[in-house]
Tab-separated table of C-alpha atoms in Angstrom:
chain	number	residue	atom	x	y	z
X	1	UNK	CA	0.000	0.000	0.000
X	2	UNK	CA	0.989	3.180	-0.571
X	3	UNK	CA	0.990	6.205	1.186
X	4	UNK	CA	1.173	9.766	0.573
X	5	UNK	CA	2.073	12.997	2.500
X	6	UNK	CA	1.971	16.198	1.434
X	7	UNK	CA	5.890	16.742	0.829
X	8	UNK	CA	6.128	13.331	-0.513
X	9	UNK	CA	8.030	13.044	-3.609
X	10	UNK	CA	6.211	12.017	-6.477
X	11	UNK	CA	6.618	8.287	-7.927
X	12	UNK	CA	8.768	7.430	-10.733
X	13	UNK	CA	7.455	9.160	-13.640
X	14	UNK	CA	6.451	6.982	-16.575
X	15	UNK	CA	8.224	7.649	-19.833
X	16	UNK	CA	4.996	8.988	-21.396
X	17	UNK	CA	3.154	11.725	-19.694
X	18	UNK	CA	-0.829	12.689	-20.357
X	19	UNK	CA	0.095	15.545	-21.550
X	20	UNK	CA	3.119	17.992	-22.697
X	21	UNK	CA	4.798	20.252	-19.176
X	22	UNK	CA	2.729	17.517	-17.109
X	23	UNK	CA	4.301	18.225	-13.385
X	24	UNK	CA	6.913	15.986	-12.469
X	25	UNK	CA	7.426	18.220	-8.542
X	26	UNK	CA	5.397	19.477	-6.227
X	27	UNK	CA	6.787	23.137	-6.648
X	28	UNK	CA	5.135	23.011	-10.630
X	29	UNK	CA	1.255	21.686	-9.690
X	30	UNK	CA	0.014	25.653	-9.783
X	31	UNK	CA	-0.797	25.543	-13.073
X	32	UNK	CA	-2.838	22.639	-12.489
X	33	UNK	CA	-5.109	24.141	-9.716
X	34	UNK	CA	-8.347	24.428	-11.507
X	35	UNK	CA	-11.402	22.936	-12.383
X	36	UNK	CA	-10.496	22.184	-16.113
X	37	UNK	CA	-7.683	20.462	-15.589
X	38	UNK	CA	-8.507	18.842	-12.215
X	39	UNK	CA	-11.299	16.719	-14.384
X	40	UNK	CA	-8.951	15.919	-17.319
X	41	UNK	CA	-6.623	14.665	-14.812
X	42	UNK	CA	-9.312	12.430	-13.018
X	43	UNK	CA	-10.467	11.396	-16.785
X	44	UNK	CA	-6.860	10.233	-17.536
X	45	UNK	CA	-6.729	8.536	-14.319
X	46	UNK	CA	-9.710	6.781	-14.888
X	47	UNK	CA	-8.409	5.742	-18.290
X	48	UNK	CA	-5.188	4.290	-16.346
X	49	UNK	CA	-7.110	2.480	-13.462
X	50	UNK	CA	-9.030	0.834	-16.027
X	51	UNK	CA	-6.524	-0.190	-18.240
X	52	UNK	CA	-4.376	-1.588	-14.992
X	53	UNK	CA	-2.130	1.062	-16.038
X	54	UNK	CA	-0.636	1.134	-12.206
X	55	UNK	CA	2.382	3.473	-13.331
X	56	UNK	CA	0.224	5.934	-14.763
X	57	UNK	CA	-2.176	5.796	-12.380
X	58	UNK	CA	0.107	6.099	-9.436
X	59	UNK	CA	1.711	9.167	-11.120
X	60	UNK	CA	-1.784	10.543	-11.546
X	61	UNK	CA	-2.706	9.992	-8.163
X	62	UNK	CA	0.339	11.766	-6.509
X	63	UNK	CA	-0.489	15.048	-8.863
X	64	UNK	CA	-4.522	14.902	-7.412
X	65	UNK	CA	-3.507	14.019	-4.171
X	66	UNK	CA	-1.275	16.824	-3.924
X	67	UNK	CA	-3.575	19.670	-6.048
X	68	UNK	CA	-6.562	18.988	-4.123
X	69	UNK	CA	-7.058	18.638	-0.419
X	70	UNK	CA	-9.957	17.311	1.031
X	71	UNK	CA	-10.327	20.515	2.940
X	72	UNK	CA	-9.723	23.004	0.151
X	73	UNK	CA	-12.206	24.979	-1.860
X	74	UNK	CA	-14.582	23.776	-3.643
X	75	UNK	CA	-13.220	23.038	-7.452
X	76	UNK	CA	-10.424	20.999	-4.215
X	77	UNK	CA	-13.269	19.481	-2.281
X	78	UNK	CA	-15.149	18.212	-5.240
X	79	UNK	CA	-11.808	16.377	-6.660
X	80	UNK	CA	-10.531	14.904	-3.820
X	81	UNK	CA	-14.290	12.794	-3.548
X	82	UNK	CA	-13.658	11.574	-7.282
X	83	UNK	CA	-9.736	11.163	-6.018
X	84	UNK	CA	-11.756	8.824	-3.393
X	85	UNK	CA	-14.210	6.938	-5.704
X	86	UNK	CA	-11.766	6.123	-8.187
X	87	UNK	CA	-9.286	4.889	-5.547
X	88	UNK	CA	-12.527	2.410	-4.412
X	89	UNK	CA	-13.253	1.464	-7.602
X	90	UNK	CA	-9.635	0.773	-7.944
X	91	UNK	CA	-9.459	-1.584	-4.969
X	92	UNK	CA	-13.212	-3.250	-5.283
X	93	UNK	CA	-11.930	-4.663	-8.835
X	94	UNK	CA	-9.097	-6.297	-7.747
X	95	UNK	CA	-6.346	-3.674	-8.878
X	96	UNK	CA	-2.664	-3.419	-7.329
X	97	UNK	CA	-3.009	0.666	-8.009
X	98	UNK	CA	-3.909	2.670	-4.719
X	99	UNK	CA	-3.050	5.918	-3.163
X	100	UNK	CA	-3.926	7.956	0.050
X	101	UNK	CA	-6.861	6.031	2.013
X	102	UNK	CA	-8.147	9.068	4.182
X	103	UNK	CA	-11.549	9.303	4.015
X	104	UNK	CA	-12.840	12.491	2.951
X	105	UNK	CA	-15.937	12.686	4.624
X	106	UNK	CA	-17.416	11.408	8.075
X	107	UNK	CA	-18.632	7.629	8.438
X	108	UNK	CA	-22.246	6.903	7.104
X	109	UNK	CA	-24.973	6.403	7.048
X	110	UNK	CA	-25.835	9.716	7.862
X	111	UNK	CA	-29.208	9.749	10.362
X	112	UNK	CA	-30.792	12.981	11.005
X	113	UNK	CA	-33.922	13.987	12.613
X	114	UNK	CA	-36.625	15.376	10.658
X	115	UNK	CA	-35.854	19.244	11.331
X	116	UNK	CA	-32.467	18.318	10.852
X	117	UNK	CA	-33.521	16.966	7.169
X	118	UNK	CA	-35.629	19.840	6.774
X	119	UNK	CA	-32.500	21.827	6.872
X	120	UNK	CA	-30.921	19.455	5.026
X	121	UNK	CA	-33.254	19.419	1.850
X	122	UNK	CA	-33.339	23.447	2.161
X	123	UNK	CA	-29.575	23.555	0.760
X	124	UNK	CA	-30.243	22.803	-2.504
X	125	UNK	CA	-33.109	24.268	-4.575
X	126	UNK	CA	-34.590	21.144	-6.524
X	127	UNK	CA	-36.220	19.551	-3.857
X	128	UNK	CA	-38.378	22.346	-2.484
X	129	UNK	CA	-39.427	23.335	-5.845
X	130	UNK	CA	-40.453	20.055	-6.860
X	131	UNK	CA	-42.417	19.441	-3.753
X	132	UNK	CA	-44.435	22.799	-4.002
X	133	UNK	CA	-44.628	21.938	-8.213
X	134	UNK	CA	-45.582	18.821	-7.233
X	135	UNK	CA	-48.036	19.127	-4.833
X	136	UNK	CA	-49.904	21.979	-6.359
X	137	UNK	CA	-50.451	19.481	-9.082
X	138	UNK	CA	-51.471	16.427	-6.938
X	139	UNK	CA	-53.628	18.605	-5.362
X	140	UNK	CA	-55.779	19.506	-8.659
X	141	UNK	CA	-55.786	15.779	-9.838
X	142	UNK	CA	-57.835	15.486	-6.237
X	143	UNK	CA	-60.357	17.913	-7.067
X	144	UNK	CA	-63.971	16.093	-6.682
X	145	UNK	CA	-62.324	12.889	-5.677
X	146	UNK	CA	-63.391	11.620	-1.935
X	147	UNK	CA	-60.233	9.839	-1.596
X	148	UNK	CA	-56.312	10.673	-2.527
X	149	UNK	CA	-54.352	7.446	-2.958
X	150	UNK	CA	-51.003	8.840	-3.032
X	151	UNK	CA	-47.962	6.674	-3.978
X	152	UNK	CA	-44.833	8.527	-2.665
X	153	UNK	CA	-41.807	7.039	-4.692
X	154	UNK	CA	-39.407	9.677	-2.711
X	155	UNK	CA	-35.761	9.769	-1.483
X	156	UNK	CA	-36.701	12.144	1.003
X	157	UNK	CA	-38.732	10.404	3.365
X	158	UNK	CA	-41.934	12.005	2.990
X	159	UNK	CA	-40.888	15.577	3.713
X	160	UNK	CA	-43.483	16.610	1.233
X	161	UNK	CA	-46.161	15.144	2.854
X	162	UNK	CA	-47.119	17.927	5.293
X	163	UNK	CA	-46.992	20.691	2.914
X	164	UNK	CA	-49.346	18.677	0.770
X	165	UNK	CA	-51.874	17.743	3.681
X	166	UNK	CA	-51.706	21.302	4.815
X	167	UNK	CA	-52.824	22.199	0.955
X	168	UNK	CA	-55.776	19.823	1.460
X	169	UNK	CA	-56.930	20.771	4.576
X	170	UNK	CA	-57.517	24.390	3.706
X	171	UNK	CA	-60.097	23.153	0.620
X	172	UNK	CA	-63.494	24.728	1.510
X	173	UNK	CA	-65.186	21.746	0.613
X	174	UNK	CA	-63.233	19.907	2.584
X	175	UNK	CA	-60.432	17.484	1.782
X	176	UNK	CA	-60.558	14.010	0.606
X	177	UNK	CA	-58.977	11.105	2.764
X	178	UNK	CA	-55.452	10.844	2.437
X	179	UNK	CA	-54.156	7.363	1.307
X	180	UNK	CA	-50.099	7.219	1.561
X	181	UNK	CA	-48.501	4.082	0.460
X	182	UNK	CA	-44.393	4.571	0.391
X	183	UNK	CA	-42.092	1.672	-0.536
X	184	UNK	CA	-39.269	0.235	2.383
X	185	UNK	CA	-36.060	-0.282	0.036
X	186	UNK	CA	-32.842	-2.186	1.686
X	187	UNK	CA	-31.572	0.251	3.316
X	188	UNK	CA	-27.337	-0.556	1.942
X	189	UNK	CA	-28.935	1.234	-1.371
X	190	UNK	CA	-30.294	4.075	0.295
X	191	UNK	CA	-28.848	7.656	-0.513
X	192	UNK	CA	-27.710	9.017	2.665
X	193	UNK	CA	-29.317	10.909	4.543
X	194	UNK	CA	-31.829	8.665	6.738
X	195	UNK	CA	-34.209	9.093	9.090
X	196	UNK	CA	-33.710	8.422	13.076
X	197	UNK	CA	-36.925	6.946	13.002
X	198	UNK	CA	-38.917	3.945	11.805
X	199	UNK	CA	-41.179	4.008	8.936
X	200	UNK	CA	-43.878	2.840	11.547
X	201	UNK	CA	-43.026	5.986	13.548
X	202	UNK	CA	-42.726	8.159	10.869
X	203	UNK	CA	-46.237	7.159	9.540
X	204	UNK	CA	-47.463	7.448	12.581
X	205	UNK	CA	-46.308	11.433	12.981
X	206	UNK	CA	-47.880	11.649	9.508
X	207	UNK	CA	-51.174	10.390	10.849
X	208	UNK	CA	-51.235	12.824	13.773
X	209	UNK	CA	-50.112	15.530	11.950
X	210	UNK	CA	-52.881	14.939	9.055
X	211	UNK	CA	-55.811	14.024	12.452
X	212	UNK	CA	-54.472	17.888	13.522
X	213	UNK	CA	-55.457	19.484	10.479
X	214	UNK	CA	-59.276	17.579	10.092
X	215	UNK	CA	-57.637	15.456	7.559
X	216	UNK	CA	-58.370	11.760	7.425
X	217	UNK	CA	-55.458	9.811	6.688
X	218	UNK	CA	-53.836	6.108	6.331
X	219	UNK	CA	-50.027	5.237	6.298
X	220	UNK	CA	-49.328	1.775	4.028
X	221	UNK	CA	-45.928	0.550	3.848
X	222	UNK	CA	-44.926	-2.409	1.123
X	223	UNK	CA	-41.507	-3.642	0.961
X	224	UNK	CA	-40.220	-2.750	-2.726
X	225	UNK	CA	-36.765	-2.049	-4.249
X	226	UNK	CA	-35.726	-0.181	-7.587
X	227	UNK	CA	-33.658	-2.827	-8.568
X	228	UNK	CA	-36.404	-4.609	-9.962
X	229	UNK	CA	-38.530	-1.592	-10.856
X	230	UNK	CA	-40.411	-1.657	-7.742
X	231	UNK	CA	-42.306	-5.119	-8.805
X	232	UNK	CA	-43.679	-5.859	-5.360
X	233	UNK	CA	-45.107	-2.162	-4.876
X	234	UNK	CA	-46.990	-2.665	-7.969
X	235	UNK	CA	-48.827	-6.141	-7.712
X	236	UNK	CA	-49.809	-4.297	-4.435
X	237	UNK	CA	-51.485	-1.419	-6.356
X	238	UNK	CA	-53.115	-3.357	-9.113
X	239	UNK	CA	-54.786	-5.186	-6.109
X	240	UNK	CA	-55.278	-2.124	-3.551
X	241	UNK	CA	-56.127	1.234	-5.986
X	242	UNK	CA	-59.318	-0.470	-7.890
X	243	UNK	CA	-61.765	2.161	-6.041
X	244	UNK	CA	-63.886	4.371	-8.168
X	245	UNK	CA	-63.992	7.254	-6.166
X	246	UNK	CA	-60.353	7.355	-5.663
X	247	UNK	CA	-57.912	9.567	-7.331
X	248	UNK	CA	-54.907	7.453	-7.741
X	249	UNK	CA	-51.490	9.374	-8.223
X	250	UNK	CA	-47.599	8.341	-8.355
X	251	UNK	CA	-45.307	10.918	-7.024
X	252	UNK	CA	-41.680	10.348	-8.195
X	253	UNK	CA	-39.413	12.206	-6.619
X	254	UNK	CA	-35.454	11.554	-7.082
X	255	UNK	CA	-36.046	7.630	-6.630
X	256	UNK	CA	-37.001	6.896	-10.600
X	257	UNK	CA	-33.055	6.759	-11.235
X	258	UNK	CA	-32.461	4.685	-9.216
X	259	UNK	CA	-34.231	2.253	-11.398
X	260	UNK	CA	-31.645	0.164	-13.777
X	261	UNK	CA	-32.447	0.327	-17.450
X	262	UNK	CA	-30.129	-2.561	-19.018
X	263	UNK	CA	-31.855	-4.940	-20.734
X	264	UNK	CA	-31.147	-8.309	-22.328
X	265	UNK	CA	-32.598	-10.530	-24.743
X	266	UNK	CA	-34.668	-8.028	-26.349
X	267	UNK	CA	-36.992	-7.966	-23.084
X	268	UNK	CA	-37.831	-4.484	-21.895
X	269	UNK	CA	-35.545	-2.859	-19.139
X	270	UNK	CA	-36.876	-2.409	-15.702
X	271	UNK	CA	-37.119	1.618	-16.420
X	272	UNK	CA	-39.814	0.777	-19.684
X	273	UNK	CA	-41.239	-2.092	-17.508
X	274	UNK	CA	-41.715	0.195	-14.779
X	275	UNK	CA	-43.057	2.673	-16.686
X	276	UNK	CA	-45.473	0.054	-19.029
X	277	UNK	CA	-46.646	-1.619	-15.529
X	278	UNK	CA	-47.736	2.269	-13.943
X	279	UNK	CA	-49.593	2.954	-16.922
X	280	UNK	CA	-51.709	-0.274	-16.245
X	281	UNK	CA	-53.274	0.865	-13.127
X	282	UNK	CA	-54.678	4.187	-14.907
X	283	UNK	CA	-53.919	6.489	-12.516
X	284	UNK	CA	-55.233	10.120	-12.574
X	285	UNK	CA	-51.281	11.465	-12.383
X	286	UNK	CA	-47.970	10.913	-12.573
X	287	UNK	CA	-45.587	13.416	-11.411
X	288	UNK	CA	-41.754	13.222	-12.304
X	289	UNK	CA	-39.620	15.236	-10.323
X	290	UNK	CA	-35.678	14.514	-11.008
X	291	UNK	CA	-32.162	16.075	-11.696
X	292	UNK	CA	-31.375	16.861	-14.994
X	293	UNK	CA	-28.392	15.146	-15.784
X	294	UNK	CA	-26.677	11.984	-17.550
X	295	UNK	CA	-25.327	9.147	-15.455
X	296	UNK	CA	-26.003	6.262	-17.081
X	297	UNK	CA	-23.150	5.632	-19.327
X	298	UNK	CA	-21.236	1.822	-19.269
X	299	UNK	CA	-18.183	3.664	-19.263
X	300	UNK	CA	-16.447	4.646	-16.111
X	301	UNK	CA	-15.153	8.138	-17.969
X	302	UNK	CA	-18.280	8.959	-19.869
X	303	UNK	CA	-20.187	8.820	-16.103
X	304	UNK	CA	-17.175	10.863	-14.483
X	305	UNK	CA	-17.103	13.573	-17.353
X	306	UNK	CA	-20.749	13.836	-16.390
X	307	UNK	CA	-20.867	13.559	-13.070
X	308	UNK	CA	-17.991	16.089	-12.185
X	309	UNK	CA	-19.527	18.686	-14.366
X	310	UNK	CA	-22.848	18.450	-12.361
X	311	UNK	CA	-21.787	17.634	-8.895
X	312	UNK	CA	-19.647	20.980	-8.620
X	313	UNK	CA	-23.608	22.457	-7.952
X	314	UNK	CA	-23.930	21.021	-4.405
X	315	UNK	CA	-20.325	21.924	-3.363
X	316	UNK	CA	-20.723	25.089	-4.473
X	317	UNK	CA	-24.564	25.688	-2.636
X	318	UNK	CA	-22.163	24.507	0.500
X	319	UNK	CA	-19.327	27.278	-0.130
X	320	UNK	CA	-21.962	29.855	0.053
X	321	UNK	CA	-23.965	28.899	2.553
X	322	UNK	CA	-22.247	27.079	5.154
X	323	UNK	CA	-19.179	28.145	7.296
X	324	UNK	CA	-15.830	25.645	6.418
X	325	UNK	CA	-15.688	23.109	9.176
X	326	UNK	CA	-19.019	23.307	10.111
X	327	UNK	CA	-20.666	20.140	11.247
X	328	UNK	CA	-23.871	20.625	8.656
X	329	UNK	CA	-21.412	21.101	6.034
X	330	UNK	CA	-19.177	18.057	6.446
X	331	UNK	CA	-22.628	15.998	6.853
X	332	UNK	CA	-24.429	17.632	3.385
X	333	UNK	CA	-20.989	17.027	1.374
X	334	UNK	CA	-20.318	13.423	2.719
X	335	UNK	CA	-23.637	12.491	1.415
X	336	UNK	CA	-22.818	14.179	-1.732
X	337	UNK	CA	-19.521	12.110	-1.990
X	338	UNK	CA	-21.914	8.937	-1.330
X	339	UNK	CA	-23.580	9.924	-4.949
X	340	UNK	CA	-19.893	10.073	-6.547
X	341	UNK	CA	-19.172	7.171	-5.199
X	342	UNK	CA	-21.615	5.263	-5.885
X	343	UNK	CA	-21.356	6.904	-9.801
X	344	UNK	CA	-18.032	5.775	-10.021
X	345	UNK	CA	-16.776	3.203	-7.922
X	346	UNK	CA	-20.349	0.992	-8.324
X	347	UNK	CA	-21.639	-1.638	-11.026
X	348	UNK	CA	-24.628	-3.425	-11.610
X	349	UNK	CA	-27.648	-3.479	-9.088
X	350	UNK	CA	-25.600	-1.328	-6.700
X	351	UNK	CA	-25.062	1.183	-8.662
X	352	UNK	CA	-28.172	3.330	-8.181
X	353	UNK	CA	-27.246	7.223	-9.080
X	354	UNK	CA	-28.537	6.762	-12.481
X	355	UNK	CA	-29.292	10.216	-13.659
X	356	UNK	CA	-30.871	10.888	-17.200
X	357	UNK	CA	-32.113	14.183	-19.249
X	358	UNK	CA	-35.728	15.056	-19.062
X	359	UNK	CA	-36.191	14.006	-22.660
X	360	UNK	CA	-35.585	10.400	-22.127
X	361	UNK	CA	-37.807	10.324	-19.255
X	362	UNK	CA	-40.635	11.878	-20.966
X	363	UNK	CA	-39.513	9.566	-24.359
X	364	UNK	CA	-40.368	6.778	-22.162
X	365	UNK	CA	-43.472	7.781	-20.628
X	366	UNK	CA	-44.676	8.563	-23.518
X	367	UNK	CA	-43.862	5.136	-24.695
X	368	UNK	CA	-45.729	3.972	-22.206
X	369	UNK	CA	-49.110	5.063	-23.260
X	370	UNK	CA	-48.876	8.466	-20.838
X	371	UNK	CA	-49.726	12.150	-22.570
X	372	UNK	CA	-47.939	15.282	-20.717
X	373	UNK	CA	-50.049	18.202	-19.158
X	374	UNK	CA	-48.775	21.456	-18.265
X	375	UNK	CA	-48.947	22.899	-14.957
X	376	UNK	CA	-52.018	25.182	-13.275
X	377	UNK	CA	-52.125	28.664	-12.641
X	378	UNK	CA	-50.913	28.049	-8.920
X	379	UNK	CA	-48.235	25.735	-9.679
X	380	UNK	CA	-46.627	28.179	-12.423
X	381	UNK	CA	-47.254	30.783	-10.287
């Protein structure tokens, strides 16, 4: 194993470098503090760890070890994570290459309390918009139904919820009974953060919360998982959501990614199948709420291309709003470095951050027999 320190000296230099002035001392790296070439270094480095390239590699390493510091800014912060997933990936397949093993974040999983994920989700903008985009439309696919079976396909653990009930509640013909069926997913593929509560608990806030505001409400829970395009959840709705005066509606919010979409034999991936399967129950809406991004390339340096160039949003939401060294900070980033992780150093079922563009998703819903309507006056507004 080996080890680096800050005034270490570099490793023997192989007789080809990436590029021509690549550094070969510590004293010429300034040139190679920023963003640009921070991810065509990582790229290369990829390149090398996948071709077993350990000379490269280790040369590579020393430069990225050296250039960014896990405690820099944040162009430094958000390289040393993909310094860390890359060095994983390195040792999960087997590979004599490594480098410095500190971990750049504190142990996970992260478990918070609900204000404490409240905070949490506030940091970065996509999840507060979607939930009042979201609800605002839920809300109207209600309208004239007695009961709301809501499906809550969510990452955040039903933080939306109470915004929405408090929507329904202030109806003046009073609001419909609340139906809320989440899945339970394995928790060793759950993004960080968590809850410090059960799902029984949790519901069971929900309820109370819901009873406070004259709004009738039931809590469902079916173990489900992703990986297989959340099978289990639906056999439960195409047995549970067969009421006429019910206004079925899937919420989607930052878990549809999570679904894989390799298929074989010709047979439909578990994204189309997912999507096919939803479109069988007829519901009266399905919202999509996701990130706009690509992460679903085979390649290791197609996903890291795409990944750094979108993951330099959360690290920078951090730099501006939270003081260096705080302890909200070094939680919000290490569950950010989970994501790059899990982008890079992950295959197969446990890879889960699989981010695609808008158009796909609404190629394949549309595939699916689903039309697109545009938002109400309140939601736009």
């Amino acid at each position: 194993m080996m080890q680096f320190t800050e005034n270490a000296p570099p490793p023997p230099l192989y007789p080809t470098r990436p590029w021509p002035d690549f550094p070969t001392s510590a004293k010429s790296l300034g040139s190679f503090n920023n963003a640009a070439c921070m991810e065509q270094l990582l790229v290369h480095c990829a390149h090398a760890i996948e071709t077993n390239d350990a000379t490269l590699a280790q040369q590579l390493l020393w430069v990225l070890h050296n250039i960014a510091p896990p405690d820099g800014d944040s162009n430094q912060r958000l390289t040393s994570a993909f310094l860390r997933a890359l060095l994983l990936r390195a040792s999960r397949s087997g590979s004599s290459i490594s480098g410095p093993t500190t971990p750049s974040h504190p142990q996970l999983p992260l478990r918070l309390s609900a204000i404490s994920l409240a905070g949490f989700i506030d940091l970065t903008p996509w999840h507060r918009f979607g939930f009042s985009a979201a609800n605002s439309a839920i809300a109207d696919a209600a309208d004239g139904f007695p009961v709301l079976h809501l499906v809550d396909l969510t990452t955040t653990h039903c933080m939306q919820i109470p915004t929405l009930i408090d929507v329904l509640a202030s109806r003046p013909e009073g609001p419909p009974f609340l139906r809320l069926t989440i899945p339970s997913t394995p928790p060793s593929t759950c993004p960080p953060p968590t809850l410090d509560i059960s799902l029984d608990e949790l519901g069971s806030r929900l309820v109370n919360f819901a009873r406070s505001r004259n709004v009738g409400m039931d809590f469902c829970v079916v173990p489900s998982t992703p990986a297989d395009g959340f099978h289990s959840l639906l056999e439960y709705l195409g047995a549970n959501s067969n009421n006429a005066g019910e206004a079925l509606v899937i919420n989607c919010h930052m878990m549809l990614h999570r679904i894989p979409d390799e298929s074989a034999g010709g047979i439909l991936s578990p994204r189309a199948a997912f999507a096919k399967a939803l479109r069988s129950l007829e519901p009266s809406l399905a919202v999509l709420v996701d990130e706009e991004a690509d992460f679903t390339a085979s390649d290791v340096v197609t996903r890291l291309r795409a990944a750094f160039n979108y993951m330099w949003i959360p690290f920078d939401a951090v730099e501006t709003f939270l003081p260096a060294g705080s302890e909200q900070r070094r939680k919000y980033e290490a569950a950010v470095c989970w994501k790059i992780e899990n982008v890079i150093a992950q295959e197969g079922v446990q890879r889960v951050e699989r981010l695609e563009p808008r158009g796909r998703w609404g190629q394949r819903m549309r595939a699916a027999g689903f039309t697109g309507v545009g938002f109400g006056e309140e939601a736009a507004t």
